[in-house]
Amino acid sequence: MNAMIWQVLQIILVVALAPLITGYVRWVKARLNGRRGPSPIQPYRDLYRLLQKEAIVAHSASWIFRAAPYVTFASVWLAACIVPTFTTNMVLAPAADLIALVALLAVGRFWTALAGMDVGTAFGGLGASREMLIASLAEPAMLMVTFSLSLISGTTAPGQIVAFVLAGNVGVEVSLGLALAALVMVAIAENGRIPIDNPATHLELTMVHEAMVLEYSGRHLAMIEAASMVRLTLFIALIATLFAPWGIAQPGAGPLGVLVGMGAFLAKTFLLASALAVFETSIAKMRVFRYADFLGGALLLGLLATIFLYVSEAV
């Protein structure tokens, strides 16, 4: 019964918290740039405003264009629900798997790219091709990180990896540092953050994600924006869970342990969100032709982490 309650609480938490995290990152970036900036709760107002507007659909759009926002949001939301945030005692914990998480994110990306090409605009095709370029390198890098963690813990289930780390079975590992760096680089690319993409720009020559969703409006655009916010929360939670799991409540913990786990999750989330804002403020966006270098580095780091762990296990 408790597992069901905590699972429902997480399902609500990841959606309710996602706009606040996005708004907090924007607010911190504005402060670092010497501006007042919008309120951290502004994304809630934006989503509400979009939901009140009528969705305008192009005459050339098919059912794919209409279904893509809902499929994308559902896949990202489900991926966020299987990552333990404040406790591992959840109903979906046995079914949670990092490889399945990569597949769910790929489903959302595929439908977004398909919708970008469905209308037939130049910007949609441009954004979709760039998105697939990023995916072709980001997904293998993410899988390499998964294999690295599985070599250490013997599983790809996030909940069991957390239990393995909290049991004191992992010390200071260089390979884990390489895997962490690779996952951070993948998270930046997957969320379209600087230096890969700038979520606040609409400049034609640099757009990636925004180019695919230019034709959306109203509730469809609200679903796309909400999916992006949940995706950012997902990767922040994933990094905090896999590489800093301290504070997460284990099965058998009472309400107090879960409350401590939730407090630890919120503290780690806003700390990582602040680090993201500082990083984006201190670096410039790179050219499109350098995306492969950036993500190739992430793939190389993940591969090195896997090789080092495999060799150490063999020795």
Coordinates of N, CA, C and O in Angstrom, one line a residue, residues 145-271:
V145 N 26.9 4.8 -20.4 CA 26.8 5.1 -19.0 C 26.0 4.0 -18.3 O 26.4 3.6 -17.1
T146 N 25.0 3.5 -18.9 CA 24.2 2.4 -18.3 C 25.0 1.2 -18.1 O 24.9 0.5 -17.1
F147 N 25.8 0.8 -19.1 CA 26.6 -0.4 -19.0 C 27.7 -0.2 -18.0 O 28.0 -1.2 -17.3
S148 N 28.2 1.0 -17.8 CA 29.2 1.2 -16.7 C 28.6 1.0 -15.4 O 29.2 0.3 -14.5
L149 N 27.4 1.5 -15.1 CA 26.8 1.4 -13.8 C 26.4 -0.1 -13.6 O 26.4 -0.6 -12.5
S150 N 26.0 -0.8 -14.7 CA 25.6 -2.2 -14.6 C 26.8 -3.1 -14.2 O 26.6 -4.1 -13.5
L151 N 28.0 -2.7 -14.8 CA 29.2 -3.5 -14.4 C 29.5 -3.4 -13.0 O 30.0 -4.4 -12.4
I152 N 29.2 -2.3 -12.4 CA 29.5 -2.1 -10.9 C 28.5 -2.8 -10.1 O 28.8 -3.5 -9.1
S153 N 27.2 -2.5 -10.3 CA 26.2 -3.0 -9.5 C 25.6 -4.3 -9.9 O 24.8 -5.0 -9.1
G154 N 25.8 -4.7 -11.1 CA 25.2 -6.0 -11.6 C 23.8 -5.9 -12.1 O 23.1 -6.9 -12.2
T155 N 23.3 -4.6 -12.2 CA 21.9 -4.4 -12.6 C 21.7 -3.1 -13.4 O 22.6 -2.2 -13.2
T156 N 20.7 -3.0 -14.1 CA 20.4 -1.7 -14.8 C 19.1 -1.1 -14.2 O 18.6 -0.1 -14.7
A157 N 18.7 -1.6 -13.1 CA 17.5 -1.0 -12.4 C 18.0 0.1 -11.5 O 18.8 -0.1 -10.6
P158 N 17.4 1.3 -11.6 CA 17.9 2.5 -10.8 C 17.8 2.2 -9.3 O 18.6 2.5 -8.5
G159 N 16.6 1.6 -8.9 CA 16.4 1.3 -7.4 C 17.5 0.4 -6.9 O 18.0 0.6 -5.7
Q160 N 17.9 -0.6 -7.6 CA 18.9 -1.6 -7.1 C 20.3 -0.9 -7.1 O 21.1 -1.2 -6.3
I161 N 20.5 0.0 -8.1 CA 21.8 0.7 -8.1 C 21.9 1.6 -6.9 O 23.0 1.6 -6.3
V162 N 20.8 2.2 -6.6 CA 20.8 3.1 -5.4 C 21.1 2.3 -4.1 O 21.9 2.6 -3.3
A163 N 20.4 1.1 -4.0 CA 20.6 0.3 -2.8 C 22.1 -0.3 -2.8 O 22.7 -0.3 -1.7
F164 N 22.7 -0.6 -3.9 CA 24.0 -1.0 -4.0 C 25.0 0.0 -3.5 O 26.0 -0.2 -2.7
V165 N 24.8 1.3 -3.9 CA 25.7 2.4 -3.5 C 25.5 2.7 -2.1 O 26.5 2.9 -1.3
L166 N 24.3 2.7 -1.6 CA 24.0 3.1 -0.2 C 24.5 2.0 0.8 O 24.8 2.3 1.9
A167 N 24.7 0.8 0.3 CA 25.2 -0.3 1.1 C 26.7 -0.2 1.3 O 27.3 -1.0 2.0
G168 N 27.4 0.8 0.7 CA 28.8 1.0 0.8 C 29.7 0.1 0.0 O 30.8 -0.1 0.3
N169 N 29.1 -0.4 -1.1 CA 29.9 -1.3 -2.0 C 30.7 -0.6 -3.1 O 31.4 -1.2 -3.8
V170 N 30.5 0.7 -3.1 CA 31.2 1.5 -4.1 C 32.1 2.6 -3.4 O 31.6 3.3 -2.6
G171 N 33.4 2.6 -3.8 CA 34.3 3.6 -3.3 C 34.5 4.7 -4.3 O 33.7 5.0 -5.2
V172 N 35.7 5.3 -4.2 CA 36.0 6.4 -5.2 C 36.5 5.7 -6.5 O 37.5 5.0 -6.5
E173 N 35.8 5.8 -7.6 CA 36.1 5.2 -8.8 C 36.3 6.2 -9.9 O 35.4 7.1 -10.1
V174 N 37.4 6.1 -10.6 CA 37.7 7.1 -11.7 C 36.6 6.8 -12.8 O 36.2 7.8 -13.5
S175 N 36.3 5.6 -13.0 CA 35.3 5.2 -14.1 C 33.9 5.9 -13.8 O 33.2 6.3 -14.7
L176 N 33.6 6.0 -12.5 CA 32.3 6.6 -12.2 C 32.4 8.1 -12.5 O 31.4 8.7 -12.9
G177 N 33.5 8.7 -12.3 CA 33.7 10.1 -12.7 C 33.5 10.4 -14.2 O 32.9 11.3 -14.6
L178 N 34.1 9.4 -15.0 CA 33.9 9.5 -16.4 C 32.5 9.3 -16.8 O 32.0 10.0 -17.7
A179 N 31.8 8.4 -16.2 CA 30.4 8.1 -16.5 C 29.5 9.3 -16.1 O 28.6 9.7 -16.9
L180 N 29.8 10.0 -15.0 CA 29.1 11.2 -14.6 C 29.3 12.3 -15.6 O 28.3 13.0 -16.0
A181 N 30.5 12.5 -16.0 CA 30.8 13.6 -17.0 C 30.0 13.3 -18.3 O 29.5 14.2 -18.9
A182 N 30.0 12.0 -18.7 CA 29.3 11.6 -20.0 C 27.8 11.9 -19.8 O 27.2 12.4 -20.7
L183 N 27.3 11.5 -18.6 CA 25.8 11.7 -18.4 C 25.5 13.2 -18.4 O 24.4 13.6 -18.9
V184 N 26.3 14.0 -17.8 CA 26.0 15.5 -17.8 C 26.0 16.0 -19.2 O 25.2 16.8 -19.6
M185 N 27.0 15.6 -20.0 CA 27.0 16.1 -21.4 C 25.8 15.6 -22.2 O 25.2 16.4 -23.0
V186 N 25.4 14.4 -22.0 CA 24.2 13.9 -22.6 C 22.9 14.7 -22.2 O 22.1 15.0 -23.0
A187 N 22.9 15.0 -20.9 CA 21.7 15.7 -20.3 C 21.6 17.1 -21.0 O 20.6 17.6 -21.3
I188 N 22.8 17.7 -21.1 CA 22.8 19.1 -21.8 C 22.3 19.0 -23.2 O 21.5 19.8 -23.7
A189 N 22.7 18.0 -23.9 CA 22.3 17.8 -25.3 C 20.8 17.4 -25.4 O 20.1 17.9 -26.3
E190 N 20.4 16.5 -24.6 CA 19.0 16.0 -24.6 C 18.0 17.1 -24.3 O 16.9 17.1 -24.8
N191 N 18.4 18.1 -23.4 CA 17.5 19.1 -23.0 C 17.7 20.4 -23.9 O 17.0 21.4 -23.6
G192 N 18.5 20.3 -24.9 CA 18.7 21.5 -25.7 C 19.3 22.7 -25.0 O 18.8 23.8 -25.2
R193 N 20.2 22.5 -24.0 CA 20.7 23.6 -23.3 C 22.0 24.1 -23.9 O 22.6 23.4 -24.7
I194 N 22.5 25.3 -23.5 CA 23.7 25.8 -24.0 C 24.9 24.9 -23.5 O 24.8 24.5 -22.3
P195 N 25.8 24.5 -24.3 CA 26.2 25.1 -25.6 C 25.6 24.4 -26.8 O 25.9 24.8 -27.9
I196 N 24.8 23.4 -26.6 CA 24.2 22.7 -27.8 C 23.1 23.5 -28.4 O 23.0 23.8 -29.6
D197 N 22.2 24.0 -27.6 CA 21.0 24.8 -28.1 C 20.7 25.8 -27.1 O 21.0 25.7 -25.9
N198 N 20.0 26.8 -27.5 CA 19.5 27.9 -26.6 C 18.0 27.9 -26.5 O 17.4 28.2 -27.5
P199 N 17.4 27.4 -25.5 CA 15.9 27.3 -25.4 C 15.2 28.7 -25.5 O 14.0 28.7 -25.7
A200 N 16.0 29.8 -25.3 CA 15.3 31.1 -25.3 C 15.4 31.8 -26.7 O 15.0 32.9 -26.8
T201 N 16.0 31.2 -27.7 CA 16.2 31.8 -28.9 C 15.3 31.3 -30.0 O 14.8 30.2 -29.9
H202 N 15.0 32.1 -31.0 CA 14.3 31.7 -32.2 C 15.1 32.1 -33.5 O 14.5 32.4 -34.5
L203 N 16.4 32.2 -33.3 CA 17.2 32.5 -34.5 C 17.3 31.3 -35.4 O 17.6 30.2 -35.0
E204 N 16.9 31.5 -36.7 CA 16.7 30.4 -37.6 C 17.9 29.5 -37.8 O 17.8 28.3 -37.8
L205 N 19.1 30.1 -37.8 CA 20.3 29.3 -38.1 C 20.8 28.4 -36.9 O 21.6 27.6 -37.1
T206 N 20.3 28.7 -35.7 CA 20.8 28.0 -34.6 C 19.8 27.1 -33.9 O 20.1 26.4 -33.0
M207 N 18.5 27.2 -34.3 CA 17.5 26.4 -33.6 C 17.6 24.9 -33.9 O 18.0 24.5 -35.0
V208 N 17.3 24.2 -32.8 CA 17.2 22.7 -33.0 C 15.8 22.3 -32.5 O 15.0 21.9 -33.3
H209 N 15.6 22.3 -31.2 CA 14.3 21.9 -30.7 C 13.2 22.8 -31.1 O 12.1 22.4 -31.5
E210 N 13.4 24.1 -31.0 CA 12.4 25.1 -31.3 C 12.0 25.1 -32.8 O 10.8 25.4 -33.1
A211 N 12.9 24.7 -33.7 CA 12.6 24.6 -35.1 C 11.5 23.5 -35.3 O 10.7 23.7 -36.3
M212 N 11.5 22.5 -34.6 CA 10.5 21.4 -34.8 C 9.1 21.7 -34.3 O 8.1 21.2 -34.8
V213 N 9.0 22.7 -33.4 CA 7.7 23.0 -32.7 C 7.2 24.4 -33.1 O 6.3 24.9 -32.4
L214 N 7.8 25.0 -34.1 CA 7.4 26.3 -34.5 C 5.9 26.4 -34.9 O 5.2 27.4 -34.7
E215 N 5.4 25.3 -35.5 CA 4.0 25.3 -36.0 C 3.0 25.0 -34.9 O 1.8 25.1 -35.2
Y216 N 3.4 24.7 -33.7 CA 2.5 24.4 -32.6 C 2.0 25.6 -31.9 O 2.7 26.7 -31.8
S217 N 0.8 25.5 -31.4 CA 0.2 26.6 -30.6 C -0.8 26.0 -29.6 O -1.2 24.9 -29.7
G218 N -1.3 26.9 -28.7 CA -2.4 26.5 -27.8 C -2.0 25.3 -26.9 O -0.9 25.2 -26.4
R219 N -2.9 24.4 -26.8 CA -2.7 23.2 -25.9 C -1.6 22.3 -26.4 O -1.0 21.6 -25.6
H220 N -1.5 22.2 -27.7 CA -0.4 21.4 -28.3 C 1.0 21.9 -27.8 O 1.8 21.1 -27.4
L221 N 1.1 23.2 -27.9 CA 2.4 23.8 -27.5 C 2.6 23.7 -26.0 O 3.7 23.5 -25.5
A222 N 1.5 23.7 -25.2 CA 1.6 23.6 -23.8 C 2.1 22.2 -23.5 O 3.0 22.0 -22.6
M223 N 1.7 21.1 -24.2 CA 2.1 19.8 -23.9 C 3.6 19.6 -24.3 O 4.4 19.0 -23.6
I224 N 4.0 20.3 -25.4 CA 5.4 20.2 -25.8 C 6.3 20.9 -24.8 O 7.4 20.4 -24.4
E225 N 5.9 22.1 -24.3 CA 6.7 22.8 -23.3 C 6.7 22.0 -22.0 O 7.8 22.0 -21.3
A226 N 5.6 21.4 -21.6 CA 5.6 20.7 -20.4 C 6.5 19.5 -20.5 O 7.2 19.1 -19.5
A227 N 6.5 18.8 -21.6 CA 7.4 17.7 -21.8 C 8.9 18.1 -21.7 O 9.7 17.4 -21.1
S228 N 9.2 19.3 -22.2 CA 10.6 19.7 -22.1 C 11.0 20.0 -20.6 O 12.1 19.7 -20.2
M229 N 10.0 20.6 -19.9 CA 10.3 20.8 -18.5 C 10.4 19.5 -17.7 O 11.3 19.4 -16.8
V230 N 9.6 18.5 -18.0 CA 9.7 17.3 -17.3 C 11.0 16.6 -17.6 O 11.6 15.9 -16.8
R231 N 11.4 16.7 -18.9 CA 12.7 16.1 -19.3 C 13.8 16.7 -18.5 O 14.8 15.9 -18.1
L232 N 13.8 18.0 -18.3 CA 14.9 18.6 -17.5 C 14.9 18.1 -16.1 O 16.0 17.7 -15.5
T233 N 13.7 18.0 -15.5 CA 13.6 17.4 -14.2 C 14.1 16.0 -14.1 O 14.7 15.5 -13.1
L234 N 13.7 15.2 -15.1 CA 14.1 13.8 -15.2 C 15.6 13.7 -15.2 O 16.2 12.8 -14.4
F235 N 16.4 14.4 -16.0 CA 17.8 14.2 -16.0 C 18.5 14.8 -14.7 O 19.5 14.2 -14.3
I236 N 17.9 15.8 -14.2 CA 18.5 16.3 -12.9 C 18.3 15.2 -11.8 O 19.2 14.9 -11.0
A237 N 17.1 14.6 -11.8 CA 16.8 13.5 -10.8 C 17.7 12.3 -11.1 O 18.1 11.6 -10.2
L238 N 17.9 12.0 -12.4 CA 18.7 10.8 -12.7 C 20.1 11.0 -12.2 O 20.7 10.1 -11.7
I239 N 20.7 12.2 -12.5 CA 22.1 12.4 -12.0 C 22.2 12.4 -10.5 O 23.1 11.8 -9.9
A240 N 21.2 13.0 -9.8 CA 21.2 13.0 -8.3 C 21.0 11.6 -7.8 O 21.6 11.2 -6.8
T241 N 20.1 10.8 -8.4 CA 19.8 9.5 -7.9 C 21.0 8.5 -8.1 O 21.3 7.7 -7.2
L242 N 21.6 8.5 -9.3 CA 22.6 7.5 -9.6 C 24.0 7.8 -9.0 O 24.7 6.9 -8.6
F243 N 24.3 9.1 -8.9 CA 25.7 9.5 -8.5 C 25.7 10.2 -7.1 O 26.8 10.4 -6.6
A244 N 24.5 10.5 -6.6 CA 24.5 11.1 -5.2 C 23.2 10.6 -4.5 O 22.3 11.4 -4.2
P245 N 23.1 9.3 -4.3 CA 21.8 8.8 -3.8 C 21.6 9.0 -2.3 O 20.5 8.5 -1.8
W246 N 22.4 9.6 -1.6 CA 22.3 9.8 -0.2 C 21.1 10.5 0.2 O 20.8 11.6 -0.4
G247 N 20.3 10.0 1.1 CA 19.1 10.6 1.6 C 17.8 9.9 1.0 O 16.8 10.1 1.6
I248 N 18.0 9.1 0.0 CA 16.8 8.4 -0.6 C 16.3 7.3 0.4 O 17.1 6.5 0.9
A249 N 15.0 7.3 0.6 CA 14.5 6.3 1.5 C 14.4 5.0 0.9 O 14.1 4.8 -0.3
Q250 N 14.8 4.0 1.7 CA 14.8 2.6 1.2 C 13.5 1.9 1.6 O 12.8 2.4 2.5
P251 N 13.2 0.7 1.0 CA 12.0 0.0 1.4 C 12.0 -0.3 2.9 O 13.0 -0.7 3.5
G252 N 10.9 -0.1 3.6 CA 10.8 -0.3 5.0 C 10.9 1.0 5.8 O 10.6 1.1 7.0
A253 N 11.4 2.1 5.1 CA 11.4 3.4 5.8 C 10.0 3.9 6.1 O 9.1 3.8 5.2
G254 N 9.9 4.6 7.2 CA 8.6 5.1 7.5 C 8.3 6.5 6.9 O 9.1 7.0 6.1
P255 N 7.2 7.2 7.2 CA 6.9 8.5 6.7 C 8.0 9.5 6.9 O 8.3 10.4 6.1
L256 N 8.7 9.4 8.1 CA 9.8 10.3 8.4 C 11.0 10.1 7.4 O 11.5 11.1 6.9
G257 N 11.3 8.9 7.1 CA 12.4 8.6 6.2 C 12.0 9.1 4.8 O 12.9 9.6 4.1
V258 N 10.8 9.0 4.4 CA 10.3 9.5 3.1 C 10.4 11.0 3.1 O 10.8 11.6 2.0
L259 N 10.0 11.6 4.2 CA 10.1 13.1 4.2 C 11.5 13.6 4.1 O 11.8 14.6 3.5
V260 N 12.4 12.9 4.8 CA 13.8 13.2 4.7 C 14.3 13.0 3.2 O 15.1 13.9 2.7
G261 N 13.9 11.9 2.6 CA 14.3 11.7 1.2 C 13.7 12.8 0.3 O 14.4 13.2 -0.6
M262 N 12.5 13.2 0.5 CA 12.0 14.3 -0.3 C 12.7 15.6 -0.1 O 13.0 16.3 -1.1
G263 N 13.1 15.9 1.1 CA 13.9 17.1 1.4 C 15.3 17.0 0.7 O 15.8 18.0 0.2
A264 N 15.9 15.8 0.8 CA 17.2 15.6 0.2 C 17.1 15.8 -1.4 O 17.9 16.4 -2.0
F265 N 16.0 15.2 -1.9 CA 15.8 15.3 -3.4 C 15.6 16.8 -3.8 O 16.2 17.2 -4.8
L266 N 14.8 17.5 -3.1 CA 14.6 18.9 -3.4 C 15.9 19.7 -3.3 O 16.2 20.6 -4.2
A267 N 16.7 19.5 -2.3 CA 18.0 20.2 -2.1 C 18.9 19.9 -3.2 O 19.6 20.8 -3.8
K268 N 19.1 18.6 -3.6 CA 20.0 18.2 -4.7 C 19.5 18.8 -6.0 O 20.2 19.2 -6.9
T269 N 18.1 18.8 -6.2 CA 17.6 19.3 -7.5 C 17.9 20.7 -7.7 O 18.3 21.1 -8.8
F270 N 17.6 21.6 -6.7 CA 17.9 23.0 -6.8 C 19.4 23.3 -6.9 O 19.8 24.3 -7.5
L271 N 20.2 22.5 -6.2 CA 21.6 22.7 -6.3 C 22.1 22.4 -7.7 O 22.9 23.2 -8.3

